[in-house]
mmCIF file of C-alpha atoms and ligand atoms in Angstrom:
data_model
loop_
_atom_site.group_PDB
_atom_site.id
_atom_site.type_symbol
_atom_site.label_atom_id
_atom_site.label_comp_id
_atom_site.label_asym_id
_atom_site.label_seq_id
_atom_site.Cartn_x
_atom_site.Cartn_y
_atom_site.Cartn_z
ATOM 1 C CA UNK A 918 62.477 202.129 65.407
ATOM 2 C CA UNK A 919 65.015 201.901 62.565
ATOM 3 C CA UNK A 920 67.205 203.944 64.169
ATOM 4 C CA UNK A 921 68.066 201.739 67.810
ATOM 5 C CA UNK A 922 71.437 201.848 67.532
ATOM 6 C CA UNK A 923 72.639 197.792 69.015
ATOM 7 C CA UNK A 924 74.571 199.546 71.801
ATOM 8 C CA UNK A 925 70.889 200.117 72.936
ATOM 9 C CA UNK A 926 69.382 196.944 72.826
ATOM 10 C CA UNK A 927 68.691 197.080 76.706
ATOM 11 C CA UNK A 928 66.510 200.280 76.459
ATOM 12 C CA UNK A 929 62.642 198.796 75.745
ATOM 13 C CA UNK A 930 61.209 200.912 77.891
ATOM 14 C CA UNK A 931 60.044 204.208 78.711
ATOM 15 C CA UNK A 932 62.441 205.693 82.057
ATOM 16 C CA UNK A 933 59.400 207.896 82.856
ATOM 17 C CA UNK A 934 56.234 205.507 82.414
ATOM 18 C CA UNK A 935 57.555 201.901 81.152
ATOM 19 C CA UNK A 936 55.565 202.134 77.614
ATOM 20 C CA UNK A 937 57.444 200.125 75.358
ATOM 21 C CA UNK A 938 56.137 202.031 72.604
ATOM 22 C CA UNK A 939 59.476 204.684 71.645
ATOM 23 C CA UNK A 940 60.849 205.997 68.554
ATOM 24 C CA UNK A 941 64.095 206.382 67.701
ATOM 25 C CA UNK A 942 64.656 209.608 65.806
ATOM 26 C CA UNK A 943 68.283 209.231 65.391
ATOM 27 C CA UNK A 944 70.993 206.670 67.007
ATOM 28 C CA UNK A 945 71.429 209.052 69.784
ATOM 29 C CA UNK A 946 67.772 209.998 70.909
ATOM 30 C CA UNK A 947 64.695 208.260 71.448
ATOM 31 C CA UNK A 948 61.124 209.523 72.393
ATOM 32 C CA UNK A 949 58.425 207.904 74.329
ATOM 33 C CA UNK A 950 55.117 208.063 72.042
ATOM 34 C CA UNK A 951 52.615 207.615 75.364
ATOM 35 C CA UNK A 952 53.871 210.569 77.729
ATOM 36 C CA UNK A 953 56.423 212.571 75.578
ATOM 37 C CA UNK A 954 59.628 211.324 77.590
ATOM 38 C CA UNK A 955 62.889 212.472 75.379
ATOM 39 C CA UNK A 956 66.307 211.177 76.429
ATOM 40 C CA UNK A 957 69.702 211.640 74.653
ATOM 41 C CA UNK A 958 72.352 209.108 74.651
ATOM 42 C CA UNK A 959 74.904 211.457 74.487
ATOM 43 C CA UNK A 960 79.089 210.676 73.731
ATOM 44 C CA UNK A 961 80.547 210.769 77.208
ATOM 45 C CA UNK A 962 84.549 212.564 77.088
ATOM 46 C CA UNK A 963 87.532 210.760 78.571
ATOM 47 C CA UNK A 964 90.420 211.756 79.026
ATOM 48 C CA UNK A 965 94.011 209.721 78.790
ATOM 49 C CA UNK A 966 97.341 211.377 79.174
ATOM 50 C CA UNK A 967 100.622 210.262 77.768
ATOM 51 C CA UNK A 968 103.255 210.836 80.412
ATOM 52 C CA UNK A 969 107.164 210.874 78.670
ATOM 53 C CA UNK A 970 110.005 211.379 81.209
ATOM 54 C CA UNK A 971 113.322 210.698 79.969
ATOM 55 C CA UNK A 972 112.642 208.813 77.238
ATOM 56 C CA UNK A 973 110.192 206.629 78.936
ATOM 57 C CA UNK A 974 106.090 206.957 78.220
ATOM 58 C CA UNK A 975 104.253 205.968 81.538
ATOM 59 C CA UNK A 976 101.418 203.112 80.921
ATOM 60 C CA UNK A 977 99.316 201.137 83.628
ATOM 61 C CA UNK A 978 98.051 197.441 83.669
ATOM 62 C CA UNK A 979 94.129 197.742 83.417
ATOM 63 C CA UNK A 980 92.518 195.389 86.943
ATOM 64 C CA UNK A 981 89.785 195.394 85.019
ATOM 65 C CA UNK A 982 87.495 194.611 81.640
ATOM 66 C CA UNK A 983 87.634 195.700 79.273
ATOM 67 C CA UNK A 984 91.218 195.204 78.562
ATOM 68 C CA UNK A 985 91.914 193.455 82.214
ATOM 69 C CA UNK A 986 95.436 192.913 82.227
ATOM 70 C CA UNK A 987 96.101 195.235 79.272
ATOM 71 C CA UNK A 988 97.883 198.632 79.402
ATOM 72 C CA UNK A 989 96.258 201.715 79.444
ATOM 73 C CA UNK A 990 97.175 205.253 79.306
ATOM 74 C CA UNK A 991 96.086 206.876 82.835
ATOM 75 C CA UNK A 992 92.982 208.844 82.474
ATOM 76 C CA UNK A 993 88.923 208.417 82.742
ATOM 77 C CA UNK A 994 85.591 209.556 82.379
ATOM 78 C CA UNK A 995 84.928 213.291 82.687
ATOM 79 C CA UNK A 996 82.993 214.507 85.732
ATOM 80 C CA UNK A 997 80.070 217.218 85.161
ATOM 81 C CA UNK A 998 81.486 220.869 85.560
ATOM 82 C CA UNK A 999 84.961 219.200 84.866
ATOM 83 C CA UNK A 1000 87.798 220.562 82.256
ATOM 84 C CA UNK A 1001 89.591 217.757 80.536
ATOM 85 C CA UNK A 1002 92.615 219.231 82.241
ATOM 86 C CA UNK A 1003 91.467 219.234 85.249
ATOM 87 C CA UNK A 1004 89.997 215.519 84.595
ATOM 88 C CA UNK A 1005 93.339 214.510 83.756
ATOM 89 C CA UNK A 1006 94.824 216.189 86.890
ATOM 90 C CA UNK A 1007 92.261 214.279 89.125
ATOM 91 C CA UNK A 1008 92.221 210.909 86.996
ATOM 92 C CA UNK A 1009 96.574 210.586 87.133
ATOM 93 C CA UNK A 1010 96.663 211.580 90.741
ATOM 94 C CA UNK A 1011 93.837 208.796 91.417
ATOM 95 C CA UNK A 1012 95.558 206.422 89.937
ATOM 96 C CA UNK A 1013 99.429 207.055 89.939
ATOM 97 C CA UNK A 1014 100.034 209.240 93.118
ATOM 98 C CA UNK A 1015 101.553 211.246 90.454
ATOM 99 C CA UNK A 1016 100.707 215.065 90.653
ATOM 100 C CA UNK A 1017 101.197 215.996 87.244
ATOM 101 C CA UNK A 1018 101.681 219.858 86.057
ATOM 102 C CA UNK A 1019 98.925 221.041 82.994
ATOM 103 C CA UNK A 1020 98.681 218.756 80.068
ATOM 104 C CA UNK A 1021 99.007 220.037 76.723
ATOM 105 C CA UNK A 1022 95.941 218.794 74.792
ATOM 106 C CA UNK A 1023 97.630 216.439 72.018
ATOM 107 C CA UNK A 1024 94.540 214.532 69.872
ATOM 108 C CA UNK A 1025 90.903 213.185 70.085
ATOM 109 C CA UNK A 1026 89.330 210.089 68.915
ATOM 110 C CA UNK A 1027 85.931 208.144 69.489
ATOM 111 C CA UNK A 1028 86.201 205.028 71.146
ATOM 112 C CA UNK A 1029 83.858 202.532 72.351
ATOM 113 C CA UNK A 1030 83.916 201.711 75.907
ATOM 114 C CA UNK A 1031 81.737 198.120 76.842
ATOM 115 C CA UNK A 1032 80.817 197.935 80.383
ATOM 116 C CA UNK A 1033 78.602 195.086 81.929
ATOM 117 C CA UNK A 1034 76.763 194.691 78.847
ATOM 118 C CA UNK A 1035 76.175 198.352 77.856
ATOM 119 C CA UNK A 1036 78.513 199.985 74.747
ATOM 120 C CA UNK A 1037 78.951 203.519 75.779
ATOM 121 C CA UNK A 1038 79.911 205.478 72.769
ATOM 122 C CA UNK A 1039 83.433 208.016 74.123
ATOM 123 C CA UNK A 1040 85.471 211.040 72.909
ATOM 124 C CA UNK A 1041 88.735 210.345 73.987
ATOM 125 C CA UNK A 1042 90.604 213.566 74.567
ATOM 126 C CA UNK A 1043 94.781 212.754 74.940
ATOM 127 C CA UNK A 1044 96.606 215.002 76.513
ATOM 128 C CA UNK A 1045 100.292 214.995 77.181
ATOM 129 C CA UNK A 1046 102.727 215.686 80.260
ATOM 130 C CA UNK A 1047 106.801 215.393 80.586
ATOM 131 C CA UNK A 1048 108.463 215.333 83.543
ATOM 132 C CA UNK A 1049 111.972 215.763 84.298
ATOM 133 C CA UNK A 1050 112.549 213.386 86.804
ATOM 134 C CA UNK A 1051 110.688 210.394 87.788
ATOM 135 C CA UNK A 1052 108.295 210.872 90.545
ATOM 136 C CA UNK A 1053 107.310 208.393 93.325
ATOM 137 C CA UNK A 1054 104.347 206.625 92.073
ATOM 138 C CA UNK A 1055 101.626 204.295 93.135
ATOM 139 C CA UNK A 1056 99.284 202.008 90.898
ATOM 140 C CA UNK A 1057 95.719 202.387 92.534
ATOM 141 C CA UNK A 1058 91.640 202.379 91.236
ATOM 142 C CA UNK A 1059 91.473 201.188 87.792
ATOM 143 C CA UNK A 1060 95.271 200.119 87.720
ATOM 144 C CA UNK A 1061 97.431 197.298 89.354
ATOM 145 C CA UNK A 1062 100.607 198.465 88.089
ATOM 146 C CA UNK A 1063 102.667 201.228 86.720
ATOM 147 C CA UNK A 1064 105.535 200.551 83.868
ATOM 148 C CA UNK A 1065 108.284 202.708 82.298
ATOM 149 C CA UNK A 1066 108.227 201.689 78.846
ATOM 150 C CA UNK A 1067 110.876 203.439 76.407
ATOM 151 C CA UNK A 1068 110.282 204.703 73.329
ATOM 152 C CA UNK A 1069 111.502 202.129 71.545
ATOM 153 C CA UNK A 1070 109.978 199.247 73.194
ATOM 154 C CA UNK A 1071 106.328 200.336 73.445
ATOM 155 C CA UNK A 1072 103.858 198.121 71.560
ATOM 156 C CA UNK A 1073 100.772 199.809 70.565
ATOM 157 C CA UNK A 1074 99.316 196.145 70.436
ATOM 158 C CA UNK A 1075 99.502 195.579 74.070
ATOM 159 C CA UNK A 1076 97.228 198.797 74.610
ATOM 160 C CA UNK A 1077 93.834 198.172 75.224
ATOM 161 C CA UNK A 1078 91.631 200.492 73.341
ATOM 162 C CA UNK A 1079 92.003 200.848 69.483
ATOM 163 C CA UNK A 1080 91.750 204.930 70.126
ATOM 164 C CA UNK A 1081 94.558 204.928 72.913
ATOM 165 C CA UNK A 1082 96.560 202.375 70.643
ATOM 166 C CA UNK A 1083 96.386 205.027 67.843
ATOM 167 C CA UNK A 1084 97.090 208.309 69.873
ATOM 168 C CA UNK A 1085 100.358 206.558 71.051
ATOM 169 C CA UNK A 1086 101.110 205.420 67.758
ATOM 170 C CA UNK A 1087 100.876 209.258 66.636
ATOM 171 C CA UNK A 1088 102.819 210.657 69.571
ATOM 172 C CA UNK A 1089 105.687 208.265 68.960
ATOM 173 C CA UNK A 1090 106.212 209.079 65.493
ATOM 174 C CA UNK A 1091 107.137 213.065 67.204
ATOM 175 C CA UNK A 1092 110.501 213.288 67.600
ATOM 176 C CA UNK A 1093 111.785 212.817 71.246
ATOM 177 C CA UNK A 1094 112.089 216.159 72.859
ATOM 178 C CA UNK A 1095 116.059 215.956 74.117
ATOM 179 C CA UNK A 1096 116.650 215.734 77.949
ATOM 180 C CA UNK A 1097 117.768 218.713 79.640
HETATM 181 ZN ZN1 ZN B 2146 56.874 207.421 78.602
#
């Protein structure tokens, strides 16, 4: 078992008939040698979305580890049979109030998402949003608080995740579109 990546320390067993006796055939897949059982540990896609209106990007304070008390872009885990846009749609409006109209896909980077002991491996997909004027909002689900953070004044250090740290950092060195 060379290949057990540590983010699956936890797996010993077989899901299908508890054998403890499976091979790892790359970091990503392992097979059970006493009934045949395959699975794949496959990179789950989340989305975030950087929202700018009027000079202002739109960030959340995380309830919750990783990164509790951290900001975060709003966004989540992709649902089966979901786009990304639609996943950022669903994911801002959960946790904003915040309709938003269709992102404009912007970047994607890996990131690694540690939950209750587990290290899910993540493609991050950013998309972006502006809005003219600012909408009525409402931190909720994953986030106890909304901020308007100008341009100037964001600090990629106070974001939680290294891959979300690094998207902002690339949208902010864009020019500012001018306001209408
Ligand atoms: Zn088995």
């Amino acid at each position: 078992m060379p290949h057990r990546p540590a983010e699956a320390e936890h797996i010993r067993h077989c899901p299908r008939c508890a054998a403890t006796s499976l091979s790892w055939h790359s970091t990503k897949n392992f097979h059970c040698n006493a009934c045949g059982f395959t699975l794949f540990l496959n990179v789950a896609a989340a989305v975030g979305v950087i929202i700018e209106c009027r000079g202002k990007i739109l960030f959340g304070v995380r309830r919750n580890n990783p990164g509790k008390g951290m900001l975060d872009l709003p966004g989540g885990f992709v649902d089966p049979e979901e786009t990304a846009e639609e996943c950022a749609g669903r994911e801002v409006l959960e946790e904003t109030g915040i309709k938003i109209p269709a992102g404009s896909y912007f970047m994607s980077l890996p990131n690694s998402y540690l939950y209750r002991d587990i290290t899910y491996s993540t493609l991050d997909l950013v998309l972006t949003v502006r809005l003219d004027e600012f909408p009525a909002m409402q931190a909720a689900d994953d986030l106890i608080e909304l901020l308007w953070v100008d341009r100037d004044e964001v600090d990629p250090e106070q974001i939680a995740f290294p891959s979300l740290r690094e998207a902002v950092r690339s949208y902010l060195l864009q020019p500012a579109v001018p306001l209408l």
